[in-house]
XYZ file of C-alpha atoms in Angstrom:
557
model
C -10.860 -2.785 -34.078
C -13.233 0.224 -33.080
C -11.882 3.082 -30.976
C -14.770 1.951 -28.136
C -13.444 -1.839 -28.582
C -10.178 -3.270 -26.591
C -9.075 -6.292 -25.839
C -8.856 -5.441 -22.136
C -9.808 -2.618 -19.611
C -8.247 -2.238 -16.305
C -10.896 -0.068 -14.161
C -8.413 1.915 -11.349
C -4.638 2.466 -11.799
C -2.808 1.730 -8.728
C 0.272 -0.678 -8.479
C -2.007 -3.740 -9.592
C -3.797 -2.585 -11.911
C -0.894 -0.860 -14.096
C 1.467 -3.655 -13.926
C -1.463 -6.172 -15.114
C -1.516 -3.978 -17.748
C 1.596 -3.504 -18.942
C 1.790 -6.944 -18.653
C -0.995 -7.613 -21.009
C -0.086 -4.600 -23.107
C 3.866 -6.292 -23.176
C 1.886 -9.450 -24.833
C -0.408 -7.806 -27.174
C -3.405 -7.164 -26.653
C -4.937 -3.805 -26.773
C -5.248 -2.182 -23.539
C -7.074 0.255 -21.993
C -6.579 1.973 -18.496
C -8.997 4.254 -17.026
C -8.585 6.334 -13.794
C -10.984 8.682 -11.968
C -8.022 10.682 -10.688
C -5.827 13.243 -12.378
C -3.125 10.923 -11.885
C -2.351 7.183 -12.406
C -0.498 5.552 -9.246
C -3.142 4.762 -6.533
C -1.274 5.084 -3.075
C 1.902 5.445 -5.275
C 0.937 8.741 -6.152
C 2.644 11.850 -4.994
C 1.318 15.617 -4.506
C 2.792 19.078 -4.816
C 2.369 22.137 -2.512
C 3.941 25.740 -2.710
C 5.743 24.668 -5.441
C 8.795 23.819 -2.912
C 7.245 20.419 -1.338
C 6.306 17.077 -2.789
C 4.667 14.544 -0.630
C 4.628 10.847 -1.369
C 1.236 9.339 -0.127
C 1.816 5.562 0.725
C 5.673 5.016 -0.656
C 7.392 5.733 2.530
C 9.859 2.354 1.549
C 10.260 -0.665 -0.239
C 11.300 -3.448 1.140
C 13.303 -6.655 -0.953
C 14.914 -4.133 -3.755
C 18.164 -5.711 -4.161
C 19.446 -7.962 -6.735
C 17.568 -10.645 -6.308
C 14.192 -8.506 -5.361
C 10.685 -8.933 -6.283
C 9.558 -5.688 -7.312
C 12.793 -5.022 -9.826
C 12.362 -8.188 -11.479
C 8.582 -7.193 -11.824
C 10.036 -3.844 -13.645
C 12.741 -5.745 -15.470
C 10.156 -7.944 -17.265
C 8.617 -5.010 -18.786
C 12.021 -3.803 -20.160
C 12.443 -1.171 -17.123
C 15.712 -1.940 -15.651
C 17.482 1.387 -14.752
C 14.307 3.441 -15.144
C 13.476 2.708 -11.556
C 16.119 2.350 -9.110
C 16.544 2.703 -5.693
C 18.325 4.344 -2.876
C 18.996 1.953 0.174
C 18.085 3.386 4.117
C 20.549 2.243 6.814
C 20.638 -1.033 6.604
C 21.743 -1.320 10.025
C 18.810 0.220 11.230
C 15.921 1.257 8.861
C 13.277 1.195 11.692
C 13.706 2.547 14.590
C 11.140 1.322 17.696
C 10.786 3.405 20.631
C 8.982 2.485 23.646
C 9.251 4.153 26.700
C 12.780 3.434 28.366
C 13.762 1.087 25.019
C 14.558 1.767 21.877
C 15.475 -1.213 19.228
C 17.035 -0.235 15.535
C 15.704 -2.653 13.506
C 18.933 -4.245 10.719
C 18.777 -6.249 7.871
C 18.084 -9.861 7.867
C 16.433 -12.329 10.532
C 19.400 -13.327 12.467
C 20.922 -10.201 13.125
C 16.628 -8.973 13.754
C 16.609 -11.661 16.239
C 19.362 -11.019 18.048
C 19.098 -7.328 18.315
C 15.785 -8.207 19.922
C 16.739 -11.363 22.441
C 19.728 -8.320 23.401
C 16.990 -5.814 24.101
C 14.700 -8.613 25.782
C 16.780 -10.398 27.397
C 13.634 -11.869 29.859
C 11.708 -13.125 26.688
C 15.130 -14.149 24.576
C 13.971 -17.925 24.227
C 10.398 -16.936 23.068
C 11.841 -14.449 20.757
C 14.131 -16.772 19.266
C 11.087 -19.453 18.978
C 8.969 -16.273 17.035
C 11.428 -15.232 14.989
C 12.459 -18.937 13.814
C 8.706 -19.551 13.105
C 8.109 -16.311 10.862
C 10.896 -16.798 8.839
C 10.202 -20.517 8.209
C 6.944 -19.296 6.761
C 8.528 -16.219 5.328
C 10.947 -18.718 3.314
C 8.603 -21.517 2.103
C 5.467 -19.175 0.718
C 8.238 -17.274 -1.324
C 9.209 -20.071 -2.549
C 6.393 -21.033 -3.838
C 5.441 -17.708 -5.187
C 8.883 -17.879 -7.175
C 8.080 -21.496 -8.180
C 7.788 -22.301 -12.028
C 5.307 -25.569 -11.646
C 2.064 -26.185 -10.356
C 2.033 -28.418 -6.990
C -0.149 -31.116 -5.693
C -1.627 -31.178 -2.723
C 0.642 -33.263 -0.575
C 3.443 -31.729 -2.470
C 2.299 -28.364 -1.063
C 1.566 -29.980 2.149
C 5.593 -31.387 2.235
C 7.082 -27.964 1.088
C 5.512 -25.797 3.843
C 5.021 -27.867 6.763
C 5.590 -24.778 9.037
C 3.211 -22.361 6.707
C 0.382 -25.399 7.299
C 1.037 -25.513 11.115
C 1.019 -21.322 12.048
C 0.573 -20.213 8.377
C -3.633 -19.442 9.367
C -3.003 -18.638 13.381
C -3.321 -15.523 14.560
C -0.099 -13.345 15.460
C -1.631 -13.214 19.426
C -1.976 -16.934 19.185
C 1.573 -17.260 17.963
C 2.657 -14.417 20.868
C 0.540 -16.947 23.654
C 2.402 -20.121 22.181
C 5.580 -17.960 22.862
C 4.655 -16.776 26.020
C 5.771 -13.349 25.410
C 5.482 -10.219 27.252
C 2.997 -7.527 26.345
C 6.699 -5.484 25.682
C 8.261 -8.087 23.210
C 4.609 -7.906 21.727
C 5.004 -4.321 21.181
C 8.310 -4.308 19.783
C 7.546 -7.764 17.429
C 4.401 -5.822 16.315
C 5.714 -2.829 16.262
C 5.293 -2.463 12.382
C 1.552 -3.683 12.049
C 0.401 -0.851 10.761
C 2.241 -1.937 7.710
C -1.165 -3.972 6.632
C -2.913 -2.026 8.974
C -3.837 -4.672 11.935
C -3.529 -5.625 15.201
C -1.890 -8.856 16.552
C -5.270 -10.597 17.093
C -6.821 -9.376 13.550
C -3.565 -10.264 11.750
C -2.354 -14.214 10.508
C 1.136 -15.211 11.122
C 1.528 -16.256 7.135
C 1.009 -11.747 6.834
C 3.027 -10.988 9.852
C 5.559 -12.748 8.464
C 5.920 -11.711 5.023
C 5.509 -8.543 5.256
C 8.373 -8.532 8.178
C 10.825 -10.673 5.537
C 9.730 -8.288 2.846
C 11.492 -5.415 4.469
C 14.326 -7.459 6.405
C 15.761 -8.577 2.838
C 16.292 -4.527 2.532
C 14.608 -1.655 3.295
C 14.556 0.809 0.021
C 13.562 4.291 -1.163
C 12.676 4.737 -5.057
C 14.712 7.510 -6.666
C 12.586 10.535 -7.582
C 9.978 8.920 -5.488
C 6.672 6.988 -5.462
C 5.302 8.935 -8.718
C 8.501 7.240 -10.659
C 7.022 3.664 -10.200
C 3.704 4.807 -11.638
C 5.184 6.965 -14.714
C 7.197 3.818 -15.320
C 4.597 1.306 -15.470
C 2.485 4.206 -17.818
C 5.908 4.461 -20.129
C 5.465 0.534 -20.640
C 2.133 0.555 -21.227
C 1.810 3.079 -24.077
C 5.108 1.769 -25.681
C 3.704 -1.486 -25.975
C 0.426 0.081 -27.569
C -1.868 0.545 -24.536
C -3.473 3.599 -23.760
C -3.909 5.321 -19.829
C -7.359 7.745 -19.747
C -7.529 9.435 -16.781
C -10.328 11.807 -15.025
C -12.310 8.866 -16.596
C -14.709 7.329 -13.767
C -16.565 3.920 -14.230
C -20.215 4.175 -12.991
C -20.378 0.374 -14.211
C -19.118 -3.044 -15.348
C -21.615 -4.350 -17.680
C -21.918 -8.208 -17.148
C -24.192 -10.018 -19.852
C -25.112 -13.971 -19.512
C -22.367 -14.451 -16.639
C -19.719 -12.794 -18.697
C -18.135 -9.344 -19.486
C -19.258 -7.229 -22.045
C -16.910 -3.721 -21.516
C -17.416 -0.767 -18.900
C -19.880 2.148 -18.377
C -18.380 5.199 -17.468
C -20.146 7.946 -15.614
C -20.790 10.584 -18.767
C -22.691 7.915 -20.112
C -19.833 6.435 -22.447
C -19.858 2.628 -23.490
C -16.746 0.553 -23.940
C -16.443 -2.802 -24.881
C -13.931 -5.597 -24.067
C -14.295 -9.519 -23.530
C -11.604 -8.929 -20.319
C -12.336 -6.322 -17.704
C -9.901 -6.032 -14.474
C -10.980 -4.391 -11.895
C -8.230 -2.757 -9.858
C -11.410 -0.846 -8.122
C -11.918 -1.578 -4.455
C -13.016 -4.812 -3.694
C -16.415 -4.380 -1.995
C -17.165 -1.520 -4.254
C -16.629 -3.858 -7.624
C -18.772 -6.491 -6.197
C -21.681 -4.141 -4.933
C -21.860 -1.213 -7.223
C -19.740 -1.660 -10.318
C -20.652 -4.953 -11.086
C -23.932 -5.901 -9.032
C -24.455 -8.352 -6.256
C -27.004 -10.127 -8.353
C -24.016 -11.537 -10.796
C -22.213 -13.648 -8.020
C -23.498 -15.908 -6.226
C -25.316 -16.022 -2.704
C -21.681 -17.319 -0.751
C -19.552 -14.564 -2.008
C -22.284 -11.675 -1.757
C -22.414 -12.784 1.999
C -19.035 -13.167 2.429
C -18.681 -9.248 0.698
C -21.703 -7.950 3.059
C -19.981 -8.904 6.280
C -16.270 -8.301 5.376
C -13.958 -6.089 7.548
C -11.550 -3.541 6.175
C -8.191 -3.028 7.708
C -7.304 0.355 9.575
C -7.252 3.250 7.977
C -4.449 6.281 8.565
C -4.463 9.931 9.282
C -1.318 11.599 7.646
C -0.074 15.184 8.581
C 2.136 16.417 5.870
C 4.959 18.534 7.589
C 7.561 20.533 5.966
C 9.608 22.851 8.377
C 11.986 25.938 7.188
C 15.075 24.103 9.348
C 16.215 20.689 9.221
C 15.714 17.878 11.943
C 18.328 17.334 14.248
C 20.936 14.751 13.073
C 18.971 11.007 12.973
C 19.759 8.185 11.245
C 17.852 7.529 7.550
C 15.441 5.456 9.320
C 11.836 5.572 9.947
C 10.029 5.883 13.511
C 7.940 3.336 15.110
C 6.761 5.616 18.831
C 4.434 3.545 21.260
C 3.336 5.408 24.215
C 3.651 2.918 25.940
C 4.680 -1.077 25.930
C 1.344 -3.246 25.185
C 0.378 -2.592 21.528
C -2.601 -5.083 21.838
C -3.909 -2.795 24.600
C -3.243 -0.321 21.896
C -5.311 -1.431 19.567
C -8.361 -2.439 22.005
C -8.236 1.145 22.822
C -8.587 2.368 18.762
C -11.310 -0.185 18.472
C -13.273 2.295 20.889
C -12.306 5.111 19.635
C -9.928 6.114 22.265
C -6.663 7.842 20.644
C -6.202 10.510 22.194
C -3.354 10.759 23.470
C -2.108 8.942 20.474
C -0.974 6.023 21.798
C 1.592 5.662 18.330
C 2.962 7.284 15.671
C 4.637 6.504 12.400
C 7.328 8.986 11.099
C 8.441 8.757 7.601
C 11.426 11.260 6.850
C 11.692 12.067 3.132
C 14.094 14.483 3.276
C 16.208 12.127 4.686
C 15.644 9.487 2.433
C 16.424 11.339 -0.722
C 18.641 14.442 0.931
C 19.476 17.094 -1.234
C 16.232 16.279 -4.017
C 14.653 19.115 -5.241
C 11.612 18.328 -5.377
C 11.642 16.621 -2.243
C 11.937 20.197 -0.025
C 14.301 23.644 -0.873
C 18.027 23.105 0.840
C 18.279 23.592 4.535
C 14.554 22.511 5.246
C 12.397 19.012 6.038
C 9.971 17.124 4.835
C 7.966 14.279 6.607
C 5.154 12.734 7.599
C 3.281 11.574 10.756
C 0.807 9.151 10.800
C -1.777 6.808 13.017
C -3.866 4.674 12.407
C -7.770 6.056 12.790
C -11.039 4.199 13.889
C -13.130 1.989 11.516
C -15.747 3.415 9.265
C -17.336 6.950 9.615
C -18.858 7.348 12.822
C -16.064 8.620 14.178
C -15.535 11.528 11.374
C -19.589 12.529 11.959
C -19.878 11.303 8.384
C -22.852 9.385 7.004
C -22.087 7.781 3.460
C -18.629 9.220 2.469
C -17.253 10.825 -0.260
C -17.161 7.672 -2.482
C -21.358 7.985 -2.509
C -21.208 11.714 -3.118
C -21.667 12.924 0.589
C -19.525 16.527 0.749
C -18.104 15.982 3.578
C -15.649 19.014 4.103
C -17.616 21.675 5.239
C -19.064 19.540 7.703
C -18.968 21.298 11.076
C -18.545 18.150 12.792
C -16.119 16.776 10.786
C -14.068 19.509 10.721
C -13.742 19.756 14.535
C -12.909 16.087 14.717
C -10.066 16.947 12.288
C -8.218 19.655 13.537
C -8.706 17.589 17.110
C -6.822 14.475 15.779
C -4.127 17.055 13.992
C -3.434 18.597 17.277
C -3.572 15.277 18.990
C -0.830 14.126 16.917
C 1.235 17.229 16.524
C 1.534 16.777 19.905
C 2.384 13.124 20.179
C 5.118 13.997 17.271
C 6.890 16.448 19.805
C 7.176 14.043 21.990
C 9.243 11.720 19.723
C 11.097 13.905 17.973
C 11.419 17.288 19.867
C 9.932 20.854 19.438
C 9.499 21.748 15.769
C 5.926 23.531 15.579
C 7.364 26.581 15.293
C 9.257 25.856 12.125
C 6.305 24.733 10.200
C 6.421 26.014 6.752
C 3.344 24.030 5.389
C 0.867 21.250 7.353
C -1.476 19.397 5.891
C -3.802 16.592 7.106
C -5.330 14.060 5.525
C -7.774 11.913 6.938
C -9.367 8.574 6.197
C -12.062 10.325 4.895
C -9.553 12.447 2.352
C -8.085 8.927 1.335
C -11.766 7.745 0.407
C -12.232 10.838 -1.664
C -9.165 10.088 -3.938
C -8.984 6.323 -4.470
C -12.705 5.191 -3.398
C -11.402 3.142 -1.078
C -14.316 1.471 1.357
C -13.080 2.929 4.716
C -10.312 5.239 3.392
C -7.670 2.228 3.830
C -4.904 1.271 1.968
C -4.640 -2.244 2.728
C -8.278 -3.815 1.354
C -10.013 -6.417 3.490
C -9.087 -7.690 6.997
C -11.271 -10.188 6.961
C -13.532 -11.782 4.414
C -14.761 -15.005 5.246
C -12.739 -16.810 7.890
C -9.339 -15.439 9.670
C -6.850 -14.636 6.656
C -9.319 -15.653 3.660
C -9.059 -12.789 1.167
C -10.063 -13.360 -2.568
C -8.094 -14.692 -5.575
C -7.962 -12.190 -8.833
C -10.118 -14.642 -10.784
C -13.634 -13.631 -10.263
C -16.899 -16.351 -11.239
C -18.000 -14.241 -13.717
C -16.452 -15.059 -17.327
C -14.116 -12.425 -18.592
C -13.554 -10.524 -15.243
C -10.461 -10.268 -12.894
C -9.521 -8.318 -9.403
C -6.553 -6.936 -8.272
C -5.389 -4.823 -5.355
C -4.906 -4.563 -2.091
C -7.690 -6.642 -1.020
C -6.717 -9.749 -2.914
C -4.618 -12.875 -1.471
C -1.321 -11.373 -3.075
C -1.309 -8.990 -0.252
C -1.227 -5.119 0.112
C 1.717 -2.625 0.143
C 3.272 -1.665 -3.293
C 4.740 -5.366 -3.773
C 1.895 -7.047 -2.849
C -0.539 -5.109 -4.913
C 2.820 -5.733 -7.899
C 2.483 -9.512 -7.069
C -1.000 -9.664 -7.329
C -0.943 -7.899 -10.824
C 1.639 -10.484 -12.044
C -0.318 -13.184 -10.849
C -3.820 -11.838 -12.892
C -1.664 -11.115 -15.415
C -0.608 -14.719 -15.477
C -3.726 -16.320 -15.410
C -5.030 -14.206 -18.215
C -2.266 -15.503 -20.373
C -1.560 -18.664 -18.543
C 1.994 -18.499 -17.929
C 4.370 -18.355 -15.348
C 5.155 -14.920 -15.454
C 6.790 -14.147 -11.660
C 8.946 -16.737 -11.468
C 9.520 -16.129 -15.342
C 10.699 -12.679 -14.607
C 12.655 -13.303 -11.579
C 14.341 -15.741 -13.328
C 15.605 -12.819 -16.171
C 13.088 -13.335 -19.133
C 11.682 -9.916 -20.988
C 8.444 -9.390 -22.215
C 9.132 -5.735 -23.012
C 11.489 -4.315 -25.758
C 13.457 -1.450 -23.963
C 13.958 0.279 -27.084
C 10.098 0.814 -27.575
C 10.308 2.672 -24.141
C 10.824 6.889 -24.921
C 13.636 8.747 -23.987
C 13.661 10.920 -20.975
C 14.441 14.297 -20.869
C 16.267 16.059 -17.997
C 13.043 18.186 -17.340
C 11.439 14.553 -16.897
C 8.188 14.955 -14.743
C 6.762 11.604 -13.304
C 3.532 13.360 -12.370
C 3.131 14.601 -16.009
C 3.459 11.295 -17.509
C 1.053 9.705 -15.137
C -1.269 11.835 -16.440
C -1.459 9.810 -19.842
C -0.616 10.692 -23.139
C -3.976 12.608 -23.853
C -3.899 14.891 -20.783
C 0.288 15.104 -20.674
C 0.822 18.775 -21.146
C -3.133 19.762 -20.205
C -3.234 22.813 -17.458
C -3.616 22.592 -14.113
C -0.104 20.362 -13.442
C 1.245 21.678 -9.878
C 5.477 21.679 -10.741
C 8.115 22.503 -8.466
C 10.690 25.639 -8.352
């Protein structure tokens, strides 16, 4: 085969992408990843500053990492059992929800969930207990039937998930009405959307619910960090004779007679392959890498009018001191006790004061890491979810169409604003710290855009495409060319991006991979895999083997 041939290309390396293909590399074909980033890892990846901090940039945990987990048997498959492992949080409370005058410590599992809740609620116990029982009905069935090793009928499907068919499609606010809860046992249910980065009314129960069983089966930190679930899934690849390119941006996915022909990267450079995935953004693959003239007039539409989820602002704090003594749990703070109020009020563009906050402690979660933060000191992060689209930011196009953006007056001012805004907001949940601040650093949804191309700067793909919960499937009309990522029907997050990989992987090779791999099977020879040394970087290795040792690699100490 030529050196500009491959059996596959997989444009984008975040968790979908890689683990599609490692997958693919695992069952031989000739793969070929390409990244526009220094690094491989998508909203896995990690970043370095003052050679004393690392910041993770959308691991802040992992839910369903035990035993009988998703994401390890996803790992496992490929041979990488004991290369990633993880560090549990407190089970007994990984999330911690404060509302004015309440605060609920969210445990493991639904009954002990439940009844934490109906004790804090005691006024909206019965609807509770009705919400609760709902979710994890349709928590349980769609799992199993993601696990599930056959192909169903219809009125099989129909009999396995009765409760999935009846709420599965409703919105969380219609669920809340059917409930009749309280705008405060809203808050505190939905406390967590901006895990997929939507409010109650935006959001279907089938999401709600997984998401919430995802991290009630276990909430999880990866040792070493996101980077190591990235430099993993790059170790597997190039043992099982793929190759990762990165600082390699596609300008296009050539499409010839409805199928793919191979990619066209932006210095001009052809590459062939029958099988192109695009791990790219969605709306971005549809309109500009492929062309809206190679799908037809339904799904164009569909891509035209879709809504992305929320995007974040992020200010990455590390302090000289340590926090005062808090559990290793993260920090759900509502200003006040109606989140759907909350999220009217981000709709137009009303956040300040920030009416919530998620805190993510890393320091905490891996105490005593080096590269984490030097001993005696902190590391977290604060975050909110932003506005929609640009306006807000004084942008025009983004950084995605080549608008520079950062020495925009107007931008700038809107920045520092928000930073202040939520610096502020963070003292109120946690207590004075400002004048231990070592390093700060904000990123906005703007920044996001700039480093994964992301429509909107969001990490969780489409909100709506279609209809209420309609998102696409990773098998695209055109011959020859798949999707994955956050914006496909596997769901965002790390695991659902992972899921979604497996399940293009699948197709591609027709075979039953997930429920395969949770079941114990190997596709990857762990003895292919190379050693690691103890001056191991996961950063280097996710630059791929061609650009592992070039200059320019921030390291810590």
């Amino acid at each position: 085969m030529r050196q500009d041939e491959f059996d596959a290309i997989v444009v984008g390396s975040g968790m979908g992408g890689l683990v599609c293909a490692a997958y693919l590399a695992a069952g031989g074909r000739r793969v070929l990843v390409l990244e526009q980033h220094d690094v491989a890892g998508g909203n896995s990846h990690v970043f370095r500053r003052r050679r004393a901090y690392e910041f993770d940039v959308g691991v802040h945990y992992l839910g369903d990492c035990g035993p009988d987990g998703v994401l390890p048997a996803i790992f496992a498959g490929l041979g990488l059992e004991g290369r990633v492992t993880y560090r549990e949080m407190d089970q007994d409370g990984f999330d911690r929800i404060a509302l004015p005058g309440l605060t609920v410590d969210v445990p493991q599992g639904w009954q002990g969930y439940t009844k934490r809740l109906m004790e804090a609620l005691p006024g909206d116990a019965a609807g509770i207990l009705m919400f609760t029982d709902i979710c994890a009905a349709v928590a349980d069935e769609t799992r199993e039937l993601m696990l599930s090793d056959g192909d169903l009928s219809v009125a099989d499907l129909m009999a396995r998930t009765p409760v999935t068919a009846r709420w599965g499609r409703s919105t969380v606010t219609e669920l809340f009405d059917h409930c009749s809860l309280s705008p405060r046992a809203r808050t505190v249910l939905a406390a967590q959307s901006p895990n997929y980065g939507m409010g109650p009314r935006d959001a279907v129960v089938s999401q709600h619910a997984a998401v919430t069983d995802h991290y009630l089966r276990g909430a999880y930190y990866p040792r070493g960090g996101g980077q190591v679930l990235a430099a993993s899934l790059v170790e597997a690849l190039e043992a099982y004779g793929g190759e990762l390119r990165t600082r390699s941006r596609v300008g296009r996915i050539l499409v010839e007679g409805g199928r793919v022909t191979g990619v066209g990267l932006a210095d001009g450079t052809v590459l062939k392959a029958p099988l192109v995935v695009s791990n790219a953004d969605y709306t971005r693959t549809v309109r500009d890498l492929v062309g809206e003239e190679h799908f037809g007039r339904r799904l164009v539409a569909r891509t035209r009018q879709a809504e992305m989820a929320l995007p974040f602002a992020t200010l990455y704090i590390a302090l000289d001191t340590e926090l005062p003594a808090r559990p290793n749990a993260n920090l759900w703070w509502y200003r006040d006790g109606d989140i759907e109020a909350a999220y009217r009020r981000l709709a137009e563009e009303r956040i300040d004061p920030v009416p919530f906050l998620f805190v993510s402690f890393a320091s905490l979660k891996e105490p005593g890491a080096r590269h984490v933060c030097p001993p005696g000191h902190s590391n977290f992060q604060v975050m909110t979810l932003c506005p929609p689209g640009y306006e807000y930011w004084g942008v025009r196009e983004g950084p995605a169409a080549g608008e520079r953006y950062r020495r925009n007056q107007a931008y700038q001012e809107r920045k520092a604003y928000l930073t202040e805004a939520m610096l502020s907001a963070a003292e109120e949940a946690l207590g004075p710290f400002r004048d231990h601040i070592v390093h700060l650093e904000t990123a906005t949804p703007i920044t996001h855009e700039r480093y994964t191309l992301a429509t909107g700067g969001t990490p969780y793909g489409l909100a709506r495409w279609g209809g209420v919960g309609n998102r696409p499937d990773t098998r695209s009309t055109i011959e020859g060319l798949h999707m994955v990522g956050a914006s496909t029907r596997y769901g965002s997050g790390i695991t659902g991006a992972a899921v979604g990989g497996m399940a293009c992987a699948a197709q591609i090779m027709d075979r039953r991979l997930l429920s395969e791999v949770h079941r114990g099977a190997r596709l990857g020879a762990p003895e292919l895999l190379p050693p690691r040394a103890t001056d191991w970087d996961p950063l280097a290795v996710s630059r791929g083997a061609g650009r592992r040792t070039a200059r320019g690699l921030a390291r810590i100490g």
